[in-house]
Tab-separated table of C-alpha atoms in Angstrom:
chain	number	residue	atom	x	y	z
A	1	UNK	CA	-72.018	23.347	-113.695
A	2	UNK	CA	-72.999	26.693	-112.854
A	3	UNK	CA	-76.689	25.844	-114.217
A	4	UNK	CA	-77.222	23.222	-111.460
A	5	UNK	CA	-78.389	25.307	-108.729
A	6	UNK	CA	-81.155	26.185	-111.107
A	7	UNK	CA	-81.920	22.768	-112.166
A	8	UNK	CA	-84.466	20.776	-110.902
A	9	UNK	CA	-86.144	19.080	-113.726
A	10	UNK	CA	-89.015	21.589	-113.260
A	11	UNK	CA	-87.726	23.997	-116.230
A	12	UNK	CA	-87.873	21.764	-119.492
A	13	UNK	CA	-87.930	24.504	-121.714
A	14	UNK	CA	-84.867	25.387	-120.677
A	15	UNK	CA	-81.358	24.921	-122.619
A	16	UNK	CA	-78.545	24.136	-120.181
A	17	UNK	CA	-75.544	25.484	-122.109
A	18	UNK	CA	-71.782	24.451	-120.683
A	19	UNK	CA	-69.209	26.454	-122.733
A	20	UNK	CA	-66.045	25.112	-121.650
A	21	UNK	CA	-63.592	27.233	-123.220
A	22	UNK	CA	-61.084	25.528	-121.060
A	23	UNK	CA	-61.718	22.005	-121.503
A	24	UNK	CA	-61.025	21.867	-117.515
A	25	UNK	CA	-64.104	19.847	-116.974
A	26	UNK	CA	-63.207	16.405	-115.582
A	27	UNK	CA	-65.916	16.040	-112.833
A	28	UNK	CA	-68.462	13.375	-112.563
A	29	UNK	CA	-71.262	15.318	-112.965
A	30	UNK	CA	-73.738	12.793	-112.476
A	31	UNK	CA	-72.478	11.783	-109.137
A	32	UNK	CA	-72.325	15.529	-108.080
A	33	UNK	CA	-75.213	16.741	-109.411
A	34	UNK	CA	-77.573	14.667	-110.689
A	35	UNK	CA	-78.220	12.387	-113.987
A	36	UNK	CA	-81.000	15.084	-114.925
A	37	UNK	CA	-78.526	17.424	-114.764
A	38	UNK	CA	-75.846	15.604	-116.116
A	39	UNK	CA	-78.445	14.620	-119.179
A	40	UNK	CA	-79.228	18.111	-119.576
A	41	UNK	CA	-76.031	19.844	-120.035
A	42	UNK	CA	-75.139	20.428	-123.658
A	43	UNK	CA	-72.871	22.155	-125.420
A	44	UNK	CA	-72.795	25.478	-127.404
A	45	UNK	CA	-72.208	23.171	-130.583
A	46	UNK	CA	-71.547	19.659	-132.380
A	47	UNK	CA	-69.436	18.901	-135.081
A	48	UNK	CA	-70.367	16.866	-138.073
A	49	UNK	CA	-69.445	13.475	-135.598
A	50	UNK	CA	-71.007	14.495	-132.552
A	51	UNK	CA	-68.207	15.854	-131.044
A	52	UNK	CA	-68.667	18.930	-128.529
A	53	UNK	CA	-67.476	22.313	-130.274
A	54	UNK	CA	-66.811	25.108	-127.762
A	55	UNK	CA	-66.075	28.637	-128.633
A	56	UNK	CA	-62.630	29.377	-129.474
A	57	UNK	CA	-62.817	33.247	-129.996
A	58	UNK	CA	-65.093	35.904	-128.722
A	59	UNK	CA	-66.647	35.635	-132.479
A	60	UNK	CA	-67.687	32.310	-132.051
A	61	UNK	CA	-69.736	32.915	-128.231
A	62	UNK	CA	-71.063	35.749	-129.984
A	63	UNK	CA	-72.519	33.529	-132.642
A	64	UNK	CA	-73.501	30.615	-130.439
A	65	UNK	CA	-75.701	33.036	-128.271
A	66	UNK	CA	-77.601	34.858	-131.058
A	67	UNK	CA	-78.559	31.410	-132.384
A	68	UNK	CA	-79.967	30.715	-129.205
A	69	UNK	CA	-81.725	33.826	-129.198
A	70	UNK	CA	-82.877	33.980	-132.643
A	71	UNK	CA	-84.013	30.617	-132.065
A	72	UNK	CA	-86.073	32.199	-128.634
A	73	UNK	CA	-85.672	29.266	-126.589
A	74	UNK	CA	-84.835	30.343	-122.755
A	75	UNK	CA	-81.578	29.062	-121.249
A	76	UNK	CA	-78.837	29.086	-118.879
A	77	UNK	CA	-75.408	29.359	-120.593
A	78	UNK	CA	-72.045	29.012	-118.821
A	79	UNK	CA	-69.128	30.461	-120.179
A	80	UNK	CA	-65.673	29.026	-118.385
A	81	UNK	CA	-63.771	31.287	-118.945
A	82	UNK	CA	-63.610	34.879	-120.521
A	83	UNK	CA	-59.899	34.752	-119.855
A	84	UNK	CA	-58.990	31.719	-122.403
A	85	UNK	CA	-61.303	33.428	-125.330
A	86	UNK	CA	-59.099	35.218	-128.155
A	87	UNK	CA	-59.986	37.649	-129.879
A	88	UNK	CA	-59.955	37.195	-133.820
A	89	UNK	CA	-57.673	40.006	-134.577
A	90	UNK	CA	-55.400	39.355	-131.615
A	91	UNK	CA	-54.992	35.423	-133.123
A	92	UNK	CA	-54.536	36.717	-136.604
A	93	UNK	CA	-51.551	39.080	-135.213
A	94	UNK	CA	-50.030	36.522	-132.851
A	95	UNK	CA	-50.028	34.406	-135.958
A	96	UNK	CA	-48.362	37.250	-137.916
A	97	UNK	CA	-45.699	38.066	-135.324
A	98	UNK	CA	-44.616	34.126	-134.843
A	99	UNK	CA	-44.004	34.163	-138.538
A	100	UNK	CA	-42.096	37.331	-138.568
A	101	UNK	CA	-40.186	36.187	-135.451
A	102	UNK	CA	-38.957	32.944	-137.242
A	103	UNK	CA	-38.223	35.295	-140.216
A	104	UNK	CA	-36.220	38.092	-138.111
A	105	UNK	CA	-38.700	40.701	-139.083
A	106	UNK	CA	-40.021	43.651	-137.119
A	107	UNK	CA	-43.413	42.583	-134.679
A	108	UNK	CA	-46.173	44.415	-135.191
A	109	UNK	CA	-47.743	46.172	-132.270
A	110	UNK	CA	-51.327	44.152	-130.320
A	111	UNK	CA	-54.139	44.526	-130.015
A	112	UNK	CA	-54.528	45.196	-126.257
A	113	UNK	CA	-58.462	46.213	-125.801
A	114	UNK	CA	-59.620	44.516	-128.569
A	115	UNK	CA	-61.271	42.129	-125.765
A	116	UNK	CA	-63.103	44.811	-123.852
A	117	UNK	CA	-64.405	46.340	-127.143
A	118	UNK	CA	-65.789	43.419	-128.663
A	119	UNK	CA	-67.060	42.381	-125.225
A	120	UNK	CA	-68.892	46.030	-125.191
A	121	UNK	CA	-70.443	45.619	-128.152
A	122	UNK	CA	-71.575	41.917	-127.253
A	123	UNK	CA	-73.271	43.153	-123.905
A	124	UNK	CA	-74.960	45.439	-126.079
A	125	UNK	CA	-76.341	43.246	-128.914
A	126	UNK	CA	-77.871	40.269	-126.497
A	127	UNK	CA	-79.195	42.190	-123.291
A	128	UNK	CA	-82.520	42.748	-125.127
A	129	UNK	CA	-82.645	39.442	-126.012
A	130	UNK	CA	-81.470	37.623	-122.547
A	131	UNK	CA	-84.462	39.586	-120.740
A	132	UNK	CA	-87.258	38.465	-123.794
A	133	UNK	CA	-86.423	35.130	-123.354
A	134	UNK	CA	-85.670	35.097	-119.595
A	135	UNK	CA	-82.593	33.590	-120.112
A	136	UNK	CA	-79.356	33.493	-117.407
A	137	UNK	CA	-75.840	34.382	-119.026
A	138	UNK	CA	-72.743	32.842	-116.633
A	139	UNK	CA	-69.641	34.576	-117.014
A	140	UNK	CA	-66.587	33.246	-115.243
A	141	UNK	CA	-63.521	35.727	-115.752
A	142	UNK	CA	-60.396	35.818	-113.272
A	143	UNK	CA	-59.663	38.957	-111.379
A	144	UNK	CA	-56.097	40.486	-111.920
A	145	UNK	CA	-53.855	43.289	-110.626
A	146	UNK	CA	-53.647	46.821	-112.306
A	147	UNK	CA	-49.856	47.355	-112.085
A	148	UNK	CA	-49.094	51.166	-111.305
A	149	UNK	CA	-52.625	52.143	-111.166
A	150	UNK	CA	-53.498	52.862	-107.006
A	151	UNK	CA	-57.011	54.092	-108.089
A	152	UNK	CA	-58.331	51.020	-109.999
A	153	UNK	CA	-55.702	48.067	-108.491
A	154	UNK	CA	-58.028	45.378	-110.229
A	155	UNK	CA	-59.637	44.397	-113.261
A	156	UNK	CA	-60.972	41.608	-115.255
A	157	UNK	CA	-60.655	40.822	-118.882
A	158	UNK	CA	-62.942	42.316	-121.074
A	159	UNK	CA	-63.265	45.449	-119.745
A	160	UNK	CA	-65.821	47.420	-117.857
A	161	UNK	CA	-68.866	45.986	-119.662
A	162	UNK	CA	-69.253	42.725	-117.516
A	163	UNK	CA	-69.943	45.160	-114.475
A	164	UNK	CA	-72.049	47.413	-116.575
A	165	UNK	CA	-73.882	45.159	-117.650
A	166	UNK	CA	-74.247	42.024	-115.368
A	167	UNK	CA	-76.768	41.405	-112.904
A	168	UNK	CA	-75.129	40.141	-110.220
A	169	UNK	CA	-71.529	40.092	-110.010
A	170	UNK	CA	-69.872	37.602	-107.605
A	171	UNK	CA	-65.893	37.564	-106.322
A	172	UNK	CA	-64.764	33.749	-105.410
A	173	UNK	CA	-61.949	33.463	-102.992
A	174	UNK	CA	-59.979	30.193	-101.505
A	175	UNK	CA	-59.965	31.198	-97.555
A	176	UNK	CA	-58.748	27.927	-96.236
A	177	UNK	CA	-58.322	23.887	-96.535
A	178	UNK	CA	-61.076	21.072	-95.229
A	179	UNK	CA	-58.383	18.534	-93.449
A	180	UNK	CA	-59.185	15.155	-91.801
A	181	UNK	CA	-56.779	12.967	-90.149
A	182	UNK	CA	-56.587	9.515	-92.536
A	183	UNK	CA	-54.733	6.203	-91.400
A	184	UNK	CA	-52.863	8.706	-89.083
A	185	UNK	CA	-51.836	10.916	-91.950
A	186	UNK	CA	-53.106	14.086	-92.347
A	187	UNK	CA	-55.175	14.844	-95.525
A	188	UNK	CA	-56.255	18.005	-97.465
A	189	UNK	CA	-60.345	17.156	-98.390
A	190	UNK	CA	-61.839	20.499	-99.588
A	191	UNK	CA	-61.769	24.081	-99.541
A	192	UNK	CA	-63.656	26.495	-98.442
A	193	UNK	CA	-64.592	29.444	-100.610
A	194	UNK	CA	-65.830	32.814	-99.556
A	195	UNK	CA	-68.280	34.607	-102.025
A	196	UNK	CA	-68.332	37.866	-101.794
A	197	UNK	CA	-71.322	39.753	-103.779
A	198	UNK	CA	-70.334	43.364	-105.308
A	199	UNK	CA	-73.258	43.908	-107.486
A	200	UNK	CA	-76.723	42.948	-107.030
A	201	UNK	CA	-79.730	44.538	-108.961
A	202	UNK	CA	-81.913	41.759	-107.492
A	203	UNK	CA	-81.995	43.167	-103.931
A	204	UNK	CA	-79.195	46.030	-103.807
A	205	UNK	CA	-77.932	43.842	-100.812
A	206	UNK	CA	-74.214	43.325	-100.812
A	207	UNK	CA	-73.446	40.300	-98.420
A	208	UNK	CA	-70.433	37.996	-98.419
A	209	UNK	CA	-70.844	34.292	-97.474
A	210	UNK	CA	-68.427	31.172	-97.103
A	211	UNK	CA	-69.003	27.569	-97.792
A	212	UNK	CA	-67.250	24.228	-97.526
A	213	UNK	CA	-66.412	22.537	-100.964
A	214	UNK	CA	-65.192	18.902	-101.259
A	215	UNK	CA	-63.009	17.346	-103.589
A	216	UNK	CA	-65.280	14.532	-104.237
A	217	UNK	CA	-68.797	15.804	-103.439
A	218	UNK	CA	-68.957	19.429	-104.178
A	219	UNK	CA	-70.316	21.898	-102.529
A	220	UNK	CA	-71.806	21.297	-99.145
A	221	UNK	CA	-75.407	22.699	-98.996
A	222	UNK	CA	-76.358	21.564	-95.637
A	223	UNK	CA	-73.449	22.462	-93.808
A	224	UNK	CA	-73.115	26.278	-95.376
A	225	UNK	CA	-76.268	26.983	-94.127
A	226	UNK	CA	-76.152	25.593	-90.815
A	227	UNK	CA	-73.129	27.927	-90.552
């Protein structure tokens, strides 16, 4: 979904790519955004049957974007979200310390920045190729709470390369409920959603901004910028 602010039907060269990691995805999209859009949004993979493969582990995203760039085809990719990819070795140790649970065995320690090192060397390997093929790389990734640490009190999986390397880095946060009054009840109808920017390489400018979204439209264009 994050693609369809750039689509417009005007970009056919372009791949729309919807990873969703989280298999949250249950709008209409046509109805929100568009049959183009809706026609256009593919995912990262198939399977032998047709059926939509999504990455799993930070392995597989890596893989699924230096296909698309080896193949040197522009496109959009949205990946929803950082937070629900594993890690391989994290998996295979989970894996390991279930078994040894069952078994009464000692656990073995984690692997607690495996994330932000593989994520490192990702950023690394594709920025080349995002900018040759003027491409546009989405990353959603939830902002958390450093426990203990008063100098750096939040942080975001997968370490400090998303900032490092990201273009434009935007903060989403719920300020408040849409209500309307139906059959004399009152009813929640949307949301609205302050975006607040804290990188920009575009412009430099740092601006925050707040817009209405509802629950069965999305959001709404016309009103946000008559605000």
């Amino acid at each position: 979904m994050m693609a369809s602010a750039f689509y417009s039907g005007r970009f056919p060269e372009y791949k729309y790519i919807d990873d969703d990691v989280e298999s949250g995805v249950g709008f209409d999209l046509a109805t929100m955004f568009g049959s183009g859009f809706a026609d256009a949004l593919e995912p990262p993979a198939c399977e032998a049957d047709g059926t939509p493969r999504h990455s799993d582990e930070i392995q597989a995203f890596e893989a699924f974007l230096m296909k698309l760039l080896k193949e040197k085809t522009p496109f959009i990719y949205g990946l929803d979200s950082l937070d629900s990819l594993d890690e391989k070795d994290e998996r295979t140790k989970r894996e390991e310390n279930a078994e040894k649970y069952l078994n009464d065995t000692k656990l073995s320690g984690g692997y607690g920045m495996a994330k932000a090192k593989k994520m490192s060397e990702l950023m690394r390997g594709i920025k080349r190729g995002i900018a040759a093929t003027e491409s546009l790389l989405c990353i959603i990734s939830q902002v958390r709470t450093n426990v203990g640490n008063p100098f750096n009190p939040k942080y975001v999986a997968g370490g400090k390369a998303l900032e490092f390397y990201c273009w434009q880095r935007i903060f989403l946060e719920h300020t408040g409920y849409i209500k309307a009054t139906v059959n004399g009840s009152p009813r929640k109808i949307g949301v609205t959603t302050k975006a607040k920017v804290g990188k920009n390489r575009e412009t430099g400018k740092l601006r925050e901004v707040e817009f209405p979204i509802y629950y069965d439209y999305g959001v709404d264009d016309l009103a946000s910028c008559v605000d």
